[in-house]
PDB file of C-alpha atoms in Angstrom:
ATOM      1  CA  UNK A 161      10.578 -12.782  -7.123  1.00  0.00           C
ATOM      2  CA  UNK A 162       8.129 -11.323  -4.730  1.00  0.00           C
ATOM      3  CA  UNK A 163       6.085  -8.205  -6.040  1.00  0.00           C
ATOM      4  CA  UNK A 164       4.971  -5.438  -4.170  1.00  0.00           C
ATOM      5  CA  UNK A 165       2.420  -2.635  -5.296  1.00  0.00           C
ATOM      6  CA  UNK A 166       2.701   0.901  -3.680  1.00  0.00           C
ATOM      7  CA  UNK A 167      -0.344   2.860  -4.549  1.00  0.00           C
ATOM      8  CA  UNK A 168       0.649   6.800  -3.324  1.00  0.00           C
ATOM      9  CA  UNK A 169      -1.487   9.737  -5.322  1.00  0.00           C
ATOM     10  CA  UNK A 170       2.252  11.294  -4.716  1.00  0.00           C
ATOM     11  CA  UNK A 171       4.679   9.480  -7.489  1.00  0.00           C
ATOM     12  CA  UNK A 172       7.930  10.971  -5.678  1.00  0.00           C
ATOM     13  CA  UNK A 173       6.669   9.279  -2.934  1.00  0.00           C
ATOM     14  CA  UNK A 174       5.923   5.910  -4.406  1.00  0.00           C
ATOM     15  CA  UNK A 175       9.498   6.276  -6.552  1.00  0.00           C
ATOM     16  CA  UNK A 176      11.509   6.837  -3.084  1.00  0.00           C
ATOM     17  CA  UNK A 177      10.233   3.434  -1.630  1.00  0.00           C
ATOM     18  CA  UNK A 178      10.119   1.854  -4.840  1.00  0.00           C
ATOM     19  CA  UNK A 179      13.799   2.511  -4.670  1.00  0.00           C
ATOM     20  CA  UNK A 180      14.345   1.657  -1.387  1.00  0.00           C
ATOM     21  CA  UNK A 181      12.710  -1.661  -1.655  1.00  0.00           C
ATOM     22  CA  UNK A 182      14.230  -2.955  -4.843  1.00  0.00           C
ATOM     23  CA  UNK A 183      17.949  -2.543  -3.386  1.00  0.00           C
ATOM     24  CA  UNK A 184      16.245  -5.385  -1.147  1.00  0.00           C
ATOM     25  CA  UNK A 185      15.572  -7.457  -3.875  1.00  0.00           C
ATOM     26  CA  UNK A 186      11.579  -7.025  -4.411  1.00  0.00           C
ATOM     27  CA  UNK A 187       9.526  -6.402  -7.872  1.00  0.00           C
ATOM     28  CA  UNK A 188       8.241  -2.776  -6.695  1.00  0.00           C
ATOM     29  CA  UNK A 189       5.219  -1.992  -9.121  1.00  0.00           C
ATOM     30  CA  UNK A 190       3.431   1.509  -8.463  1.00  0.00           C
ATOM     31  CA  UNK A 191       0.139   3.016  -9.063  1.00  0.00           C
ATOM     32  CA  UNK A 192      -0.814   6.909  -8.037  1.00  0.00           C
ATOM     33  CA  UNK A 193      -4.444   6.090  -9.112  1.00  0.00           C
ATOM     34  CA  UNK A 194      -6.164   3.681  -6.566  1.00  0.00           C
ATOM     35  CA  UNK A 195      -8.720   3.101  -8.628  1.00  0.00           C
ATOM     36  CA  UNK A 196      -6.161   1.801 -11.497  1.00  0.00           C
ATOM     37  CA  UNK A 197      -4.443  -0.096  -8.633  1.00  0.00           C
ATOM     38  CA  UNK A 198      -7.325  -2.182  -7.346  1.00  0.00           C
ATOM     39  CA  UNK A 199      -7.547  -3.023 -11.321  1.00  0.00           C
ATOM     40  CA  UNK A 200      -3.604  -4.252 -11.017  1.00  0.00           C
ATOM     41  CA  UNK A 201      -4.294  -6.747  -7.884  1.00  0.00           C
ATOM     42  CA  UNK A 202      -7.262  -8.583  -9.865  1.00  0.00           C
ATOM     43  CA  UNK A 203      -5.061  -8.707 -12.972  1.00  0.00           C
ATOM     44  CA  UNK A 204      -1.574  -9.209 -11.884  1.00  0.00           C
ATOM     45  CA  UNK A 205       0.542 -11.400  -9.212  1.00  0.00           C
ATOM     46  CA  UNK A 206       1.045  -8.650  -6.431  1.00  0.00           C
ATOM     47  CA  UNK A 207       2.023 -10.119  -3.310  1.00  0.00           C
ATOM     48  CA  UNK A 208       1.915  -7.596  -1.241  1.00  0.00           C
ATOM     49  CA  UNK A 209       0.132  -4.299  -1.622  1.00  0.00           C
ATOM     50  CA  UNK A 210       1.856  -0.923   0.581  1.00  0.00           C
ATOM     51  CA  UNK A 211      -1.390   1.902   0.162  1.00  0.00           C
ATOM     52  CA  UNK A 212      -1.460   5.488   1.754  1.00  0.00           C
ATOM     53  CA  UNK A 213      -4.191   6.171   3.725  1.00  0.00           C
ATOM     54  CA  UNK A 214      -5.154   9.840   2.337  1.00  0.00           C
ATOM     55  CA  UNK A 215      -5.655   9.972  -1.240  1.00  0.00           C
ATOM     56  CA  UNK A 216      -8.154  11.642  -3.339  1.00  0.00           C
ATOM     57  CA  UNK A 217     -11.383   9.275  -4.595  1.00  0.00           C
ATOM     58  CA  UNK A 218     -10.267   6.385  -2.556  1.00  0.00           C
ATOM     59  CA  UNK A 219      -8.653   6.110   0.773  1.00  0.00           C
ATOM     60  CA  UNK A 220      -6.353   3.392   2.028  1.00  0.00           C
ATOM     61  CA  UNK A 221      -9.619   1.481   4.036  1.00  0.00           C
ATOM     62  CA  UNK A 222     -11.730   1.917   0.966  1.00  0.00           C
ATOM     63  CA  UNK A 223      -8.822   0.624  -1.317  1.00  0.00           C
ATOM     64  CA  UNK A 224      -8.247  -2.787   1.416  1.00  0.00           C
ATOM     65  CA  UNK A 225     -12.271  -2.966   0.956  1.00  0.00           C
ATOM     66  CA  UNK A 226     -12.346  -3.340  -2.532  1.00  0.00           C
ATOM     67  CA  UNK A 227      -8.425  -6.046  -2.757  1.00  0.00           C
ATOM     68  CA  UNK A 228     -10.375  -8.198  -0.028  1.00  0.00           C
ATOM     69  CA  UNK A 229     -13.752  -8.084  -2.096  1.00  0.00           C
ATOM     70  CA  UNK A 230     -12.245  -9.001  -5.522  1.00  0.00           C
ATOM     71  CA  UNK A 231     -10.187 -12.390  -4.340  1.00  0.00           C
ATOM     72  CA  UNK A 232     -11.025 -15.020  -1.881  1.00  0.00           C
ATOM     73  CA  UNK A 233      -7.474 -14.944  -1.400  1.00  0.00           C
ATOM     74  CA  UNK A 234      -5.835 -11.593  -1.574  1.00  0.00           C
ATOM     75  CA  UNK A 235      -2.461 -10.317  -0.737  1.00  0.00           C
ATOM     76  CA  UNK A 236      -1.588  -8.674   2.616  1.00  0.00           C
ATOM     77  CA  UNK A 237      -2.558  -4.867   2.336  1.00  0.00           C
ATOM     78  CA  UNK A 238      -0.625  -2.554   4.686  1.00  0.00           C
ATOM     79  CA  UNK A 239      -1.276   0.765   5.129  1.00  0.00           C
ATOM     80  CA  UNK A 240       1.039   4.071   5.662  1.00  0.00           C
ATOM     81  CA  UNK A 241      -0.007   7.445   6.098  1.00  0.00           C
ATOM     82  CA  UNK A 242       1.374  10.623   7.435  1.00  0.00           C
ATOM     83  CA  UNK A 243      -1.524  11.212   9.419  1.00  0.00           C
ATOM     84  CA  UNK A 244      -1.573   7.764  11.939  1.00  0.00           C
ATOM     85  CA  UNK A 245      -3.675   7.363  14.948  1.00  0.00           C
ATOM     86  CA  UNK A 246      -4.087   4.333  17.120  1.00  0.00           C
ATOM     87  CA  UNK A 247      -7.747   4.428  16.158  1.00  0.00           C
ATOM     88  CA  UNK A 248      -7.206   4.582  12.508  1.00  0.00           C
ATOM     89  CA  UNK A 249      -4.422   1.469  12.734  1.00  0.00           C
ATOM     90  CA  UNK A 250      -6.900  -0.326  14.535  1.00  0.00           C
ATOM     91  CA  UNK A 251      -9.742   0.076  12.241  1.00  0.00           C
ATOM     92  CA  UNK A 252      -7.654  -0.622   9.482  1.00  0.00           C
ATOM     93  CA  UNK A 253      -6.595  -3.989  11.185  1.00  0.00           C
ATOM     94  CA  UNK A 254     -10.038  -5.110  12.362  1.00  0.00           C
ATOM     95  CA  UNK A 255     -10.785  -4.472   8.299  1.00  0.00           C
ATOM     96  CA  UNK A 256      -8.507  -7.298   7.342  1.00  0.00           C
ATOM     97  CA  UNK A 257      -5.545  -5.163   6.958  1.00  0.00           C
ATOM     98  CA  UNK A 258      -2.203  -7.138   7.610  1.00  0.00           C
ATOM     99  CA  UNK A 259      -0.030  -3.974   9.230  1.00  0.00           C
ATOM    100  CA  UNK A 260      -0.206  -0.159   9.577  1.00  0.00           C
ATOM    101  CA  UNK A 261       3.547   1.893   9.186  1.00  0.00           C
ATOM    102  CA  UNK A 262       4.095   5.832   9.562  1.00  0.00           C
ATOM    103  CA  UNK A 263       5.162   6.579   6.123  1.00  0.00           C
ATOM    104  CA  UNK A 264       8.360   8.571   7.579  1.00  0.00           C
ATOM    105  CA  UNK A 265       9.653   4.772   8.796  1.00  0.00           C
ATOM    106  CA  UNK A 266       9.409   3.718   4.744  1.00  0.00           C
ATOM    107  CA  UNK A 267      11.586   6.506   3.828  1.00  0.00           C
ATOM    108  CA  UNK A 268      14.116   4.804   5.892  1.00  0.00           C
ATOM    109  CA  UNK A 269      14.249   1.063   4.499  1.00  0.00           C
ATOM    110  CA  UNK A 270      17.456   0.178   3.822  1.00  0.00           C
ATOM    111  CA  UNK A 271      18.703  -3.062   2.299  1.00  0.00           C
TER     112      UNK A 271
END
């Protein structure tokens, strides 16, 4: 089964697309500390990580930074955030990040 980290420093957030994404079928695994959750990728199977852009110590770019530096082969990182821009989404891609969502389109996965 595929796992997927969410790291969110809001755990109603994380639990809502947690949620969401298991009635898919996916291992959902979250983390409100990013600092913890960079930790989880080195130590655990993730294959896909889903990070929020704004969170308090580390944001989402600093957070890709640190999955891409740990593994010569880490999982995809995508980014959501609130607070997009076609600037930000295309930094974040140029970084090495694999896609960039408006967290409001994550509320609305369905199976």
């Amino acid at each position: 089964m595929r796992q997927i980290l969410i790291i969110d420093d809001h755990p109603t957030v994380a639990k809502m697309i947690q949620r969401n994404l298991e009635k898919s079928g996916f291992d959902v695994v979250t983390s409100s500390d990013p600092f913890a959750a960079v930790e989880m990728v080195k130590n655990q199977d993730i294959d896909l990580v889903i990070v929020d852009h704004m969170m308090p110590g580390m944001n989402g770019l600093e957070a890709l930074a640190h999955i891409k530096e740990q593994s010569d082969d880490p999982p995809p990182v995508m980014m959501m955030t609130a607070f997009s821009s076609l600037q930000l989404a295309v930094m974040f891609v140029r970084r090495g990040g694999a896609d960039f969502i408006e967290r409001h389109n994550l509320y609305a996965l369905k199976q």
